[in-house]
């Protein structure tokens, strides 16, 4: 298995749907919206095993100070192979001159992000308005 990393914004709907649903993310039920979102993100790095989309990281930024990682996902059968860490490494390199890179990590993901150099805020909590959770 040789993983290839690409800096692209154009994806097939089915590739996005399959990746997002592989990790039970409800966003996968909106592949057309995901396809448009990928075109709008400032930074999108994807991981491929030949023609299979196996991982993805997306970030948005203000152009100088703050970057926000919005999506980071890797198909379950490809997890624990360093793909997620490599995607984070590439984003950290892109934003190395920024003052802050922010990610919302759910409780079971915090350890991964800490291993990638992020620190958990003791005095902050993520807040959402969403129609994705039903």
Short mmCIF file of C-alpha atoms in Angstrom, two decimals:
data_model
loop_
_atom_site.label_atom_id
_atom_site.label_comp_id
_atom_site.label_asym_id
_atom_site.label_seq_id
_atom_site.Cartn_x
_atom_site.Cartn_y
_atom_site.Cartn_z
CA UNK A 1 0.00 0.00 0.00
CA UNK A 2 1.43 3.32 -1.11
CA UNK A 3 -0.51 6.39 -0.01
CA UNK A 4 -0.40 9.45 -2.26
CA UNK A 5 -1.22 12.89 -0.92
CA UNK A 6 -2.85 15.49 -3.16
CA UNK A 7 -3.61 19.18 -2.83
CA UNK A 8 -6.86 19.23 -4.83
CA UNK A 9 -10.34 20.67 -4.41
CA UNK A 10 -12.34 18.70 -7.00
CA UNK A 11 -13.80 15.39 -5.85
CA UNK A 12 -16.43 12.99 -7.09
CA UNK A 13 -19.55 12.99 -4.92
CA UNK A 14 -19.32 9.22 -4.42
CA UNK A 15 -15.73 9.44 -3.17
CA UNK A 16 -16.71 12.00 -0.53
CA UNK A 17 -19.88 10.14 0.41
CA UNK A 18 -18.00 6.84 0.85
CA UNK A 19 -15.25 8.43 2.95
CA UNK A 20 -17.55 10.40 5.25
CA UNK A 21 -20.00 7.55 5.77
CA UNK A 22 -17.12 5.14 6.46
CA UNK A 23 -16.59 7.01 9.74
CA UNK A 24 -20.34 7.49 10.35
CA UNK A 25 -20.28 11.24 9.75
CA UNK A 26 -23.74 12.48 8.83
CA UNK A 27 -22.18 14.99 6.42
CA UNK A 28 -21.81 12.03 4.06
CA UNK A 29 -25.54 12.16 3.43
CA UNK A 30 -24.98 15.48 1.64
CA UNK A 31 -22.30 14.63 -0.96
CA UNK A 32 -23.24 17.48 -3.29
CA UNK A 33 -22.81 19.98 -0.47
CA UNK A 34 -19.51 18.35 0.51
CA UNK A 35 -18.32 18.62 -3.08
CA UNK A 36 -19.06 22.36 -3.07
CA UNK A 37 -17.48 22.77 0.37
CA UNK A 38 -14.22 21.20 -0.84
CA UNK A 39 -14.04 23.79 -3.61
CA UNK A 40 -14.53 26.58 -1.06
CA UNK A 41 -12.00 25.51 1.59
CA UNK A 42 -8.69 27.34 1.44
CA UNK A 43 -6.75 24.16 2.16
CA UNK A 44 -7.68 20.59 1.24
CA UNK A 45 -5.18 17.73 1.40
CA UNK A 46 -6.39 14.26 0.51
CA UNK A 47 -4.87 10.81 0.92
CA UNK A 48 -5.33 8.18 -1.79
CA UNK A 49 -4.65 4.47 -2.11
CA UNK A 50 -4.57 4.34 -5.90
CA UNK A 51 -8.08 5.59 -6.82
CA UNK A 52 -9.63 5.20 -3.34
CA UNK A 53 -10.02 8.34 -1.22
CA UNK A 54 -8.84 7.14 2.20
CA UNK A 55 -8.31 10.38 4.10
CA UNK A 56 -8.91 14.10 4.02
CA UNK A 57 -8.10 17.26 5.94
CA UNK A 58 -9.64 20.68 5.28
CA UNK A 59 -8.83 24.05 6.79
CA UNK A 60 -10.02 27.62 6.46
CA UNK A 61 -8.10 30.69 7.52
CA UNK A 62 -8.14 34.47 7.84
CA UNK A 63 -5.09 34.88 5.65
CA UNK A 64 -2.55 35.79 8.32
CA UNK A 65 -3.23 34.78 11.94
CA UNK A 66 -5.76 31.97 12.44
CA UNK A 67 -6.44 28.69 10.68
CA UNK A 68 -9.26 26.29 11.53
CA UNK A 69 -9.13 22.60 10.74
CA UNK A 70 -12.69 21.69 9.94
CA UNK A 71 -12.47 18.10 8.69
CA UNK A 72 -9.94 15.39 9.40
CA UNK A 73 -11.04 11.86 8.63
CA UNK A 74 -9.44 8.57 7.63
CA UNK A 75 -11.30 5.41 6.62
CA UNK A 76 -11.33 2.95 9.54
CA UNK A 77 -9.37 0.28 7.68
CA UNK A 78 -6.59 2.83 7.03
CA UNK A 79 -6.39 4.23 10.57
CA UNK A 80 -3.31 3.70 12.73
CA UNK A 81 -1.04 3.78 9.67
CA UNK A 82 0.17 7.39 10.09
CA UNK A 83 -2.15 8.88 7.46
CA UNK A 84 -3.95 11.23 9.87
CA UNK A 85 -0.65 12.40 11.36
CA UNK A 86 0.73 13.08 7.89
CA UNK A 87 -2.35 15.08 6.92
CA UNK A 88 -1.99 17.16 10.11
CA UNK A 89 1.74 17.59 9.48
CA UNK A 90 1.05 18.98 6.01
CA UNK A 91 -1.53 21.45 7.35
CA UNK A 92 0.85 22.54 10.12
CA UNK A 93 3.51 23.16 7.46
CA UNK A 94 1.13 25.24 5.33
CA UNK A 95 0.16 27.37 8.34
CA UNK A 96 3.55 27.43 10.09
CA UNK A 97 3.69 31.24 10.09
CA UNK A 98 0.20 31.66 11.55
CA UNK A 99 -0.29 32.46 15.23
CA UNK A 100 -2.94 29.80 15.85
CA UNK A 101 -4.26 26.59 14.35
CA UNK A 102 -7.56 25.49 15.90
CA UNK A 103 -9.30 22.12 15.76
CA UNK A 104 -12.41 20.85 17.53
CA UNK A 105 -11.56 17.39 18.80
CA UNK A 106 -14.28 15.19 20.23
CA UNK A 107 -13.43 13.43 23.49
CA UNK A 108 -12.19 10.21 21.89
CA UNK A 109 -9.98 12.21 19.48
CA UNK A 110 -8.23 14.51 21.95
CA UNK A 111 -5.28 12.15 22.49
CA UNK A 112 -4.60 11.98 18.75
CA UNK A 113 -4.56 15.77 18.43
CA UNK A 114 -2.36 16.14 21.51
CA UNK A 115 0.09 13.68 19.92
CA UNK A 116 0.11 16.00 16.89
CA UNK A 117 1.10 19.00 19.04
CA UNK A 118 -2.29 20.54 19.85
CA UNK A 119 -3.15 21.53 23.42
CA UNK A 120 -6.59 21.22 24.98
CA UNK A 121 -8.02 24.52 26.18
CA UNK A 122 -8.97 24.33 29.84
CA UNK A 123 -11.24 27.36 29.71
CA UNK A 124 -13.11 26.85 26.42
CA UNK A 125 -15.71 24.51 24.96
CA UNK A 126 -16.83 24.09 21.35
CA UNK A 127 -20.37 25.27 20.64
CA UNK A 128 -22.55 24.35 17.65
CA UNK A 129 -25.70 25.22 15.81
CA UNK A 130 -26.37 22.28 13.51
CA UNK A 131 -29.02 20.33 11.68
CA UNK A 132 -26.71 17.34 11.19
CA UNK A 133 -27.48 15.67 14.52
CA UNK A 134 -30.88 14.04 14.57
#
